[in-house]
Amino acid sequence: MPSFVRFPLAEGVNLYVYPTDKFKTVLLSVYLHLPLAKETVTASALLPMVMTRGTAPHPTTPELVRHLEGLYGATLAYDVGRRGEIQSLVFRLELPAETYLPGEKSLLERGVATLAEVLLMPATEGLGAAFKSEFVEQEKKNLREMIEGLINDKRRYALNRCREIMCEGEPYALYHLGRTEDLADITPASLLAHWRRVLTSAPVDVLVVGEVDPDGVAELIGRHLAIPAGGTREMPTTVVRAEVDGVRRVREEQKVNQGVLVVGMRTGVTARDPDFFPMVVANGVLGAFPHSKLFLNVREKNSLAYYAYSSIEAFKGVGFLYAGIEFANYDKALEIALAQLEDLKQGKITETELEATRKALISDALGVQDSPGRLVEEYVSGLVAGRTLTTEERVAAYQAVTLDQVVAAAQKLQVDTIYFLTKEGGA
């Protein structure tokens, strides 16, 4: 299988190219990594929303859309991601591979130039002192709706609340899209000033996946996407805590039709640790799949939940059990969920559970190869973690995990916070 080829462009600025003829498109992605911080989280989340509305050469959204249509329907997208206590701003442009367009020799270069426009030539006003106020005000409204909309998705809301409570005082408690109370103070000028600080201080990873010549792409990126010189651009870090000071129990009442139980755990294990893969397998046995203990015992066998799963976070060293339940089933559902965790720690794992989990994880790892977006996200996760792996290495790691390693990893799952979103008046 092919792999990413690295081209250092400047201090803290790197290009990674994955040449493959498997896809009919070429995906260009730019990641800027920032510390997740209360002072900047909202403005940072707002940046890609504003910047993908228009550029100096194409200063209105309809003009930018028409320009993209001229690139054979290229798509421009943004994202705001979180990995541990790192907030990543993501700009993506996907366009057809030139191989499938006879006679077309400059599409990739025009795509690179367009992405460079978005980052380096934003639409401004006031002689370049501020982003276009029209874009900023509209996107502030959209961001407010996105933040406030979290409460309408009760599963995500409950998970986020458990994270806030468990990690109170830590950057990880912040919602990666920011805080509504920050929006009023963000102006077009302050936002542009923030972007200029980000552009000269954040580590930048540029990734290209598709049927391209790596050296040719490096030349194009170097020519068009000249990131301004900055400081050391060091990758932000995440503080990992393994210790737990007792178990906190929190109930929150709202107008809801279904309760959501979330158990927050500390693991202290991150993607760079030797026991990371055993921890992933342990989570798989516990609750990541339909064959896992939580699903089978909480939902299927005892009919106590609409859903019951678990997850781990690879960068902060935390994990969560969560289940959608009837209000009256809280005690029983919690008891059985925690019993599954205890069984895991005591090694009560069948060969069938272990093998099904291993196969599911390997299948998922191999599936990454089928999507340019997943290839990029997986590789960026490795960059942030400080340990990039090929698909073959990832599969081999899963195959090598033993039962004893899974049990040892499971014993690091320490319950920290039990959160229950219930109806008004309590269960």
CSV table of C-alpha atoms in Angstrom, one decimal:
chain,number,residue,atom,x,y,z
A,1,MET,CA,0.0,0.0,0.0
A,2,PRO,CA,1.2,3.6,-0.6
A,3,SER,CA,2.1,5.8,2.2
A,4,PHE,CA,2.4,9.6,2.9
A,5,VAL,CA,5.6,11.3,1.6
A,6,ARG,CA,6.7,14.2,3.8
A,7,PHE,CA,8.1,17.5,2.4
A,8,PRO,CA,9.2,20.0,5.1
A,9,LEU,CA,8.2,23.4,3.8
A,10,ALA,CA,9.3,25.6,6.7
A,11,GLU,CA,9.7,25.4,10.5
A,12,GLY,CA,6.4,23.8,11.7
A,13,VAL,CA,4.9,23.7,8.2
A,14,ASN,CA,4.9,20.3,6.4
A,15,LEU,CA,3.4,18.8,3.3
A,16,TYR,CA,2.3,15.1,3.2
A,17,VAL,CA,1.4,13.6,-0.1
A,18,TYR,CA,-0.3,10.2,-0.6
A,19,PRO,CA,-0.1,9.3,-4.3
A,20,THR,CA,-2.7,6.8,-5.4
A,21,ASP,CA,-4.8,6.0,-8.4
A,22,LYS,CA,-7.5,4.5,-6.3
A,23,PHE,CA,-9.7,7.7,-6.3
A,24,LYS,CA,-11.0,9.8,-9.1
A,25,THR,CA,-10.5,13.0,-7.1
A,26,VAL,CA,-7.7,14.8,-5.5
A,27,LEU,CA,-8.2,16.0,-1.9
A,28,LEU,CA,-6.2,19.0,-0.6
A,29,SER,CA,-6.4,19.6,3.1
A,30,VAL,CA,-4.8,22.2,5.3
A,31,TYR,CA,-4.8,21.8,9.1
A,32,LEU,CA,-3.8,24.5,11.6
A,33,HIS,CA,-3.4,23.2,15.2
A,34,LEU,CA,-4.1,25.5,18.1
A,35,PRO,CA,-4.2,25.1,21.9
A,36,LEU,CA,-7.8,24.6,23.0
A,37,ALA,CA,-8.1,27.8,25.2
A,38,LYS,CA,-11.0,29.7,26.6
A,39,GLU,CA,-9.6,33.0,25.3
A,40,THR,CA,-9.5,31.9,21.7
A,41,VAL,CA,-11.7,28.9,21.1
A,42,THR,CA,-14.7,30.8,19.8
A,43,ALA,CA,-12.8,33.2,17.5
A,44,SER,CA,-10.8,30.2,16.1
A,45,ALA,CA,-14.0,28.2,15.4
A,46,LEU,CA,-15.4,31.2,13.6
A,47,LEU,CA,-12.4,31.7,11.3
A,48,PRO,CA,-13.0,28.9,8.7
A,49,MET,CA,-16.7,29.8,8.6
A,50,VAL,CA,-15.9,33.3,7.6
A,51,MET,CA,-12.9,32.6,5.3
A,52,THR,CA,-14.7,30.1,3.1
A,53,ARG,CA,-17.4,32.7,2.3
A,54,GLY,CA,-15.2,34.6,-0.1
A,55,THR,CA,-11.6,35.7,-1.0
A,56,ALA,CA,-10.0,38.9,-2.3
A,57,PRO,CA,-10.1,37.7,-5.9
A,58,HIS,CA,-13.7,36.4,-5.4
A,59,PRO,CA,-15.1,38.7,-2.8
A,60,THR,CA,-18.7,37.4,-2.7
A,61,THR,CA,-19.9,33.9,-2.0
A,62,PRO,CA,-21.7,33.6,-5.4
A,63,GLU,CA,-18.4,34.6,-7.2
A,64,LEU,CA,-16.4,32.0,-5.2
A,65,VAL,CA,-19.0,29.4,-6.0
A,66,ARG,CA,-18.9,30.2,-9.7
A,67,HIS,CA,-15.1,30.0,-9.5
A,68,LEU,CA,-15.3,26.5,-8.0
A,69,GLU,CA,-17.8,25.5,-10.7
A,70,GLY,CA,-15.1,26.5,-13.2
A,71,LEU,CA,-12.8,24.0,-11.5
A,72,TYR,CA,-15.0,21.1,-12.7
A,73,GLY,CA,-17.3,21.5,-9.6
A,74,ALA,CA,-14.5,21.5,-7.0
A,75,THR,CA,-15.9,21.5,-3.4
A,76,LEU,CA,-14.5,23.8,-0.7
A,77,ALA,CA,-15.3,22.8,2.9
A,78,TYR,CA,-14.1,23.6,6.4
A,79,ASP,CA,-14.1,21.8,9.7
A,80,VAL,CA,-13.2,22.5,13.3
A,81,GLY,CA,-11.8,19.5,15.0
A,82,ARG,CA,-10.7,18.5,18.5
A,83,ARG,CA,-8.0,16.1,19.4
A,84,GLY,CA,-7.5,16.1,23.2
A,85,GLU,CA,-6.8,19.7,24.1
A,86,ILE,CA,-5.9,20.7,20.5
A,87,GLN,CA,-8.3,22.6,18.3
A,88,SER,CA,-7.7,22.1,14.6
A,89,LEU,CA,-9.0,24.4,11.9
A,90,VAL,CA,-9.4,22.5,8.6
A,91,PHE,CA,-9.7,23.8,5.1
A,92,ARG,CA,-10.4,21.3,2.3
A,93,LEU,CA,-10.7,21.5,-1.4
A,94,GLU,CA,-11.6,18.4,-3.5
A,95,LEU,CA,-11.5,18.4,-7.3
A,96,PRO,CA,-11.4,15.8,-10.1
A,97,ALA,CA,-8.1,14.2,-10.9
A,98,GLU,CA,-6.6,15.5,-14.1
A,99,THR,CA,-6.2,11.9,-15.4
A,100,TYR,CA,-9.9,11.8,-16.0
A,101,LEU,CA,-10.0,15.1,-17.9
A,102,PRO,CA,-8.2,14.7,-21.2
A,103,GLY,CA,-6.3,17.8,-22.2
A,104,GLU,CA,-6.6,19.3,-18.7
A,105,LYS,CA,-3.1,20.1,-17.4
A,106,SER,CA,-3.6,22.9,-14.9
A,107,LEU,CA,-6.6,22.0,-12.8
A,108,LEU,CA,-4.5,20.8,-9.8
A,109,GLU,CA,-2.5,24.1,-9.9
A,110,ARG,CA,-5.7,26.1,-10.0
A,111,GLY,CA,-7.0,24.2,-7.1
A,112,VAL,CA,-3.9,24.8,-5.1
A,113,ALA,CA,-4.1,28.5,-6.0
A,114,THR,CA,-7.7,28.6,-4.9
A,115,LEU,CA,-7.0,27.0,-1.5
A,116,ALA,CA,-4.1,29.5,-1.1
A,117,GLU,CA,-6.5,32.4,-1.8
A,118,VAL,CA,-8.8,31.2,1.0
A,119,LEU,CA,-5.9,31.2,3.5
A,120,LEU,CA,-3.7,34.0,2.3
A,121,MET,CA,-6.0,36.4,0.5
A,122,PRO,CA,-9.2,36.6,2.5
A,123,ALA,CA,-12.0,39.0,1.6
A,124,THR,CA,-11.5,42.2,3.7
A,125,GLU,CA,-12.6,45.8,4.0
A,126,GLY,CA,-11.3,48.9,5.6
A,127,LEU,CA,-8.1,48.8,3.5
A,128,GLY,CA,-7.4,45.3,4.6
A,129,ALA,CA,-7.9,46.0,8.3
A,130,ALA,CA,-10.9,43.7,8.9
A,131,PHE,CA,-12.7,40.7,7.5
A,132,LYS,CA,-15.9,41.7,5.5
A,133,SER,CA,-18.3,42.6,8.2
A,134,GLU,CA,-21.2,41.0,6.3
A,135,PHE,CA,-19.5,37.6,6.5
A,136,VAL,CA,-18.5,38.0,10.1
A,137,GLU,CA,-22.0,38.9,11.4
A,138,GLN,CA,-23.7,36.2,9.4
A,139,GLU,CA,-21.3,33.5,10.5
A,140,LYS,CA,-21.4,34.7,14.2
A,141,LYS,CA,-25.2,34.1,14.0
A,142,ASN,CA,-24.6,30.6,12.4
A,143,LEU,CA,-22.0,29.7,15.0
A,144,ARG,CA,-24.3,30.8,17.8
A,145,GLU,CA,-27.0,28.5,16.4
A,146,MET,CA,-24.5,25.6,16.1
A,147,ILE,CA,-23.4,26.0,19.7
A,148,GLU,CA,-27.0,26.4,21.0
A,149,GLY,CA,-28.1,23.5,18.8
A,150,LEU,CA,-26.0,21.1,20.9
A,151,ILE,CA,-28.8,21.0,23.4
A,152,ASN,CA,-31.2,19.6,20.8
A,153,ASP,CA,-29.0,16.5,20.4
A,154,LYS,CA,-29.4,14.9,23.8
A,155,ARG,CA,-26.9,12.2,23.3
A,156,ARG,CA,-24.1,14.6,22.3
A,157,TYR,CA,-25.3,17.2,24.9
A,158,ALA,CA,-25.1,14.6,27.7
A,159,LEU,CA,-21.7,13.4,26.6
A,160,ASN,CA,-20.4,17.0,26.4
A,161,ARG,CA,-21.9,17.8,29.9
A,162,CYS,CA,-20.1,14.8,31.4
A,163,ARG,CA,-16.9,15.9,29.8
A,164,GLU,CA,-17.4,19.4,31.2
A,165,ILE,CA,-18.0,18.1,34.7
A,166,MET,CA,-15.3,15.5,34.7
A,167,CYS,CA,-12.6,17.8,33.3
A,168,GLU,CA,-13.7,21.1,35.0
A,169,GLY,CA,-10.8,23.5,35.0
A,170,GLU,CA,-9.0,21.7,32.2
A,171,PRO,CA,-9.0,22.9,28.6
A,172,TYR,CA,-10.6,19.6,27.6
A,173,ALA,CA,-13.8,20.8,29.2
A,174,LEU,CA,-14.3,23.4,26.5
A,175,TYR,CA,-16.7,22.8,23.6
A,176,HIS,CA,-14.5,23.0,20.5
A,177,LEU,CA,-16.9,25.3,18.7
A,178,GLY,CA,-16.7,27.8,21.5
A,179,ARG,CA,-18.9,29.8,23.8
A,180,THR,CA,-21.9,32.0,22.9
A,181,GLU,CA,-20.8,34.6,25.4
A,182,ASP,CA,-17.7,35.3,23.4
A,183,LEU,CA,-19.4,36.2,20.2
A,184,ALA,CA,-20.5,39.8,21.0
A,185,ASP,CA,-16.9,40.9,21.5
A,186,ILE,CA,-15.6,39.5,18.2
A,187,THR,CA,-15.3,42.2,15.5
A,188,PRO,CA,-14.3,41.9,11.9
A,189,ALA,CA,-11.0,43.6,12.8
A,190,SER,CA,-10.3,41.6,15.9
A,191,LEU,CA,-11.0,38.4,14.0
A,192,LEU,CA,-8.6,39.3,11.2
A,193,ALA,CA,-5.9,40.1,13.8
A,194,HIS,CA,-6.5,36.7,15.4
A,195,TRP,CA,-6.2,35.0,12.0
A,196,ARG,CA,-2.9,36.7,11.4
A,197,ARG,CA,-1.6,35.5,14.8
A,198,VAL,CA,-2.8,32.0,14.0
A,199,LEU,CA,-1.2,32.0,10.6
A,200,THR,CA,2.2,32.9,12.0
A,201,SER,CA,2.2,30.8,15.1
A,202,ALA,CA,0.2,27.5,14.5
A,203,PRO,CA,1.8,24.3,13.2
A,204,VAL,CA,0.5,23.7,9.7
A,205,ASP,CA,0.0,20.4,8.0
A,206,VAL,CA,-0.9,20.3,4.3
A,207,LEU,CA,-2.1,16.9,3.1
A,208,VAL,CA,-2.7,15.8,-0.5
A,209,VAL,CA,-4.3,12.5,-1.5
A,210,GLY,CA,-4.9,11.4,-5.0
A,211,GLU,CA,-3.4,10.6,-8.4
A,212,VAL,CA,-0.6,13.2,-8.2
A,213,ASP,CA,3.2,13.4,-8.6
A,214,PRO,CA,4.5,14.1,-5.1
A,215,ASP,CA,7.4,16.3,-6.3
A,216,GLY,CA,5.1,18.2,-8.6
A,217,VAL,CA,2.6,18.8,-5.8
A,218,ALA,CA,5.4,20.0,-3.5
A,219,GLU,CA,6.5,22.5,-6.2
A,220,LEU,CA,2.9,23.8,-6.6
A,221,ILE,CA,2.3,24.1,-2.8
A,222,GLY,CA,5.7,25.8,-2.4
A,223,ARG,CA,4.9,28.3,-5.2
A,224,HIS,CA,1.3,29.2,-4.2
A,225,LEU,CA,0.8,28.4,-0.6
A,226,ALA,CA,3.6,30.4,1.0
A,227,ILE,CA,2.7,30.4,4.7
A,228,PRO,CA,4.3,33.5,6.4
A,229,ALA,CA,7.3,32.8,8.5
A,230,GLY,CA,6.6,32.5,12.1
A,231,GLY,CA,8.0,31.3,15.4
A,232,THR,CA,8.7,27.7,16.4
A,233,ARG,CA,5.1,26.5,15.6
A,234,GLU,CA,5.3,23.7,18.2
A,235,MET,CA,2.4,21.3,18.3
A,236,PRO,CA,0.2,22.1,21.3
A,237,THR,CA,0.2,19.5,24.1
A,238,THR,CA,-2.6,17.8,26.1
A,239,VAL,CA,-2.3,17.3,29.8
A,240,VAL,CA,-3.2,13.7,30.7
A,241,ARG,CA,-4.5,12.8,34.2
A,242,ALA,CA,-4.8,9.2,35.2
A,243,GLU,CA,-5.8,9.6,38.9
A,244,VAL,CA,-9.4,9.9,40.1
A,245,ASP,CA,-10.4,11.6,43.3
A,246,GLY,CA,-13.6,9.8,44.1
A,247,VAL,CA,-16.6,9.3,41.8
A,248,ARG,CA,-18.8,12.4,41.1
A,249,ARG,CA,-22.5,11.8,40.5
A,250,VAL,CA,-24.5,14.5,38.7
A,251,ARG,CA,-28.1,14.6,37.7
A,252,GLU,CA,-29.5,17.3,35.4
A,253,GLU,CA,-33.1,17.8,34.7
A,254,GLN,CA,-34.6,19.0,31.4
A,255,LYS,CA,-37.7,18.5,29.4
A,256,VAL,CA,-36.6,15.2,27.8
A,257,ASN,CA,-38.5,12.1,26.8
A,258,GLN,CA,-35.6,9.7,27.4
A,259,GLY,CA,-32.8,9.7,29.9
A,260,VAL,CA,-29.2,9.6,28.9
A,261,LEU,CA,-26.7,8.0,31.2
A,262,VAL,CA,-23.0,8.8,30.7
A,263,VAL,CA,-20.1,7.4,32.8
A,264,GLY,CA,-16.9,9.3,32.4
A,265,MET,CA,-13.6,7.5,33.0
A,266,ARG,CA,-9.9,8.3,33.1
A,267,THR,CA,-7.6,5.9,31.4
A,268,GLY,CA,-4.3,7.8,31.3
A,269,VAL,CA,-3.6,5.9,28.1
A,270,THR,CA,-3.1,7.9,24.8
A,271,ALA,CA,-2.3,7.0,21.2
A,272,ARG,CA,1.4,7.3,21.8
A,273,ASP,CA,1.5,4.8,24.7
A,274,PRO,CA,2.5,1.1,24.3
A,275,ASP,CA,-0.8,-0.1,25.7
A,276,PHE,CA,-2.9,2.0,23.4
A,277,PHE,CA,-3.9,-0.8,21.1
A,278,PRO,CA,-4.8,-3.2,24.0
A,279,MET,CA,-6.9,-0.3,25.4
A,280,VAL,CA,-8.7,0.1,22.0
A,281,VAL,CA,-9.4,-3.7,22.0
A,282,ALA,CA,-10.6,-3.5,25.7
A,283,ASN,CA,-13.0,-0.7,24.7
A,284,GLY,CA,-14.2,-2.8,21.7
A,285,VAL,CA,-15.0,-5.8,24.0
A,286,LEU,CA,-16.8,-3.4,26.4
A,287,GLY,CA,-18.9,-1.3,24.2
A,288,ALA,CA,-17.8,-0.2,20.7
A,289,PHE,CA,-19.7,-2.7,18.7
A,290,PRO,CA,-23.1,-4.5,18.5
A,291,HIS,CA,-21.4,-7.7,19.8
A,292,SER,CA,-19.9,-5.9,22.8
A,293,LYS,CA,-20.8,-6.5,26.4
A,294,LEU,CA,-22.8,-3.3,26.9
A,295,PHE,CA,-25.0,-3.7,23.9
A,296,LEU,CA,-25.6,-7.4,24.6
A,297,ASN,CA,-26.2,-7.1,28.3
A,298,VAL,CA,-27.7,-3.7,28.9
A,299,ARG,CA,-29.8,-3.4,25.7
A,300,GLU,CA,-30.4,-6.9,24.3
A,301,LYS,CA,-30.5,-9.2,27.4
A,302,ASN,CA,-32.2,-6.8,29.9
A,303,SER,CA,-34.0,-4.4,27.5
A,304,LEU,CA,-32.8,-1.5,29.6
A,305,ALA,CA,-31.5,0.9,26.9
A,306,TYR,CA,-32.3,2.1,23.4
A,307,TYR,CA,-28.6,2.2,22.8
A,308,ALA,CA,-25.5,1.4,24.9
A,309,TYR,CA,-22.0,2.0,23.8
A,310,SER,CA,-18.5,3.0,25.0
A,311,SER,CA,-15.7,5.1,23.5
A,312,ILE,CA,-12.2,6.2,24.4
A,313,GLU,CA,-10.5,9.4,23.5
A,314,ALA,CA,-7.0,8.7,22.1
A,315,PHE,CA,-5.4,12.0,23.0
A,316,LYS,CA,-6.7,12.9,26.5
A,317,GLY,CA,-6.7,9.5,28.0
A,318,VAL,CA,-10.4,9.4,28.9
A,319,GLY,CA,-13.3,7.2,28.0
A,320,PHE,CA,-17.1,7.1,28.3
A,321,LEU,CA,-20.0,4.6,28.6
A,322,TYR,CA,-23.3,6.0,27.5
A,323,ALA,CA,-26.8,4.7,27.2
A,324,GLY,CA,-30.2,6.0,26.3
A,325,ILE,CA,-32.6,4.7,28.9
A,326,GLU,CA,-36.1,5.0,30.5
A,327,PHE,CA,-35.9,7.2,33.5
A,328,ALA,CA,-37.0,4.4,35.9
A,329,ASN,CA,-34.2,2.1,34.6
A,330,TYR,CA,-31.4,4.3,35.8
A,331,ASP,CA,-30.3,2.2,38.8
A,332,LYS,CA,-30.5,-1.1,37.0
A,333,ALA,CA,-28.9,0.1,33.8
A,334,LEU,CA,-26.0,1.7,35.7
A,335,GLU,CA,-25.5,-1.4,37.8
A,336,ILE,CA,-25.4,-3.7,34.8
A,337,ALA,CA,-23.2,-1.3,32.8
A,338,LEU,CA,-20.7,-1.1,35.7
A,339,ALA,CA,-20.8,-4.9,36.0
A,340,GLN,CA,-19.7,-5.2,32.4
A,341,LEU,CA,-16.8,-2.9,33.1
A,342,GLU,CA,-15.8,-5.0,36.2
A,343,ASP,CA,-16.1,-8.2,34.2
A,344,LEU,CA,-13.7,-6.7,31.7
A,345,LYS,CA,-11.2,-5.8,34.4
A,346,GLN,CA,-11.4,-9.3,35.8
A,347,GLY,CA,-10.6,-10.9,32.5
A,348,LYS,CA,-14.1,-12.4,32.0
A,349,ILE,CA,-13.7,-12.2,28.2
A,350,THR,CA,-14.6,-15.0,25.9
A,351,GLU,CA,-12.5,-15.9,22.9
A,352,THR,CA,-15.5,-15.1,20.8
A,353,GLU,CA,-15.7,-11.6,22.2
A,354,LEU,CA,-12.0,-11.0,21.7
A,355,GLU,CA,-11.8,-12.4,18.2
A,356,ALA,CA,-15.0,-10.5,17.1
A,357,THR,CA,-13.5,-7.3,18.4
A,358,ARG,CA,-10.2,-7.9,16.7
A,359,LYS,CA,-11.9,-8.6,13.4
A,360,ALA,CA,-14.1,-5.5,13.7
A,361,LEU,CA,-11.1,-3.2,14.5
A,362,ILE,CA,-9.0,-4.6,11.6
A,363,SER,CA,-12.0,-4.2,9.2
A,364,ASP,CA,-12.3,-0.6,10.3
A,365,ALA,CA,-8.6,0.0,9.9
A,366,LEU,CA,-8.6,-1.5,6.4
A,367,GLY,CA,-11.7,0.6,5.5
A,368,VAL,CA,-9.7,3.8,6.0
A,369,GLN,CA,-8.0,3.0,2.7
A,370,ASP,CA,-11.4,3.5,0.9
A,371,SER,CA,-11.8,7.1,1.8
A,372,PRO,CA,-9.5,10.1,1.1
A,373,GLY,CA,-11.0,11.9,4.0
A,374,ARG,CA,-10.5,9.1,6.4
A,375,LEU,CA,-6.9,8.6,5.2
A,376,VAL,CA,-6.2,12.2,6.0
A,377,GLU,CA,-7.9,12.2,9.4
A,378,GLU,CA,-6.1,9.1,10.4
A,379,TYR,CA,-2.8,10.4,9.5
A,380,VAL,CA,-3.3,13.8,11.1
A,381,SER,CA,-4.3,11.9,14.3
A,382,GLY,CA,-0.9,10.2,14.1
A,383,LEU,CA,0.9,13.5,13.6
A,384,VAL,CA,-0.8,15.0,16.6
A,385,ALA,CA,-0.1,11.9,18.7
A,386,GLY,CA,3.5,11.9,17.6
A,387,ARG,CA,3.2,8.3,16.2
A,388,THR,CA,2.1,7.8,12.6
A,389,LEU,CA,1.3,4.2,11.6
A,390,THR,CA,0.6,2.6,8.2
A,391,THR,CA,-2.5,0.5,7.8
A,392,GLU,CA,-0.4,-2.6,7.8
A,393,GLU,CA,1.2,-1.6,11.1
A,394,ARG,CA,-2.2,-0.8,12.6
A,395,VAL,CA,-3.6,-4.2,11.6
A,396,ALA,CA,-0.5,-6.0,12.9
A,397,ALA,CA,-0.9,-4.1,16.2
A,398,TYR,CA,-4.4,-5.4,16.6
A,399,GLN,CA,-3.4,-8.9,15.7
A,400,ALA,CA,-0.7,-8.9,18.3
A,401,VAL,CA,-2.8,-7.8,21.2
A,402,THR,CA,-3.2,-10.6,23.8
A,403,LEU,CA,-5.9,-11.3,26.4
A,404,ASP,CA,-3.5,-10.4,29.2
A,405,GLN,CA,-2.7,-7.1,27.6
A,406,VAL,CA,-6.4,-6.3,27.2
A,407,VAL,CA,-7.1,-7.1,30.9
A,408,ALA,CA,-4.1,-5.0,32.0
A,409,ALA,CA,-5.4,-2.1,29.9
A,410,ALA,CA,-8.9,-2.5,31.2
A,411,GLN,CA,-7.7,-2.1,34.7
A,412,LYS,CA,-6.7,1.4,33.9
A,413,LEU,CA,-10.4,2.4,33.2
A,414,GLN,CA,-11.2,4.4,36.4
A,415,VAL,CA,-14.7,5.7,36.8
A,416,ASP,CA,-14.6,9.5,37.5
A,417,THR,CA,-18.1,10.9,36.8
A,418,ILE,CA,-21.6,9.5,36.5
A,419,TYR,CA,-23.9,11.9,34.8
A,420,PHE,CA,-27.6,11.4,34.2
A,421,LEU,CA,-29.8,13.6,32.0
A,422,THR,CA,-33.3,13.1,33.3
A,423,LYS,CA,-36.8,14.6,33.1
A,424,GLU,CA,-37.9,17.6,35.1
A,425,GLY,CA,-39.0,16.4,38.6
A,426,GLY,CA,-36.5,13.6,38.5
A,427,ALA,CA,-36.9,9.9,37.8
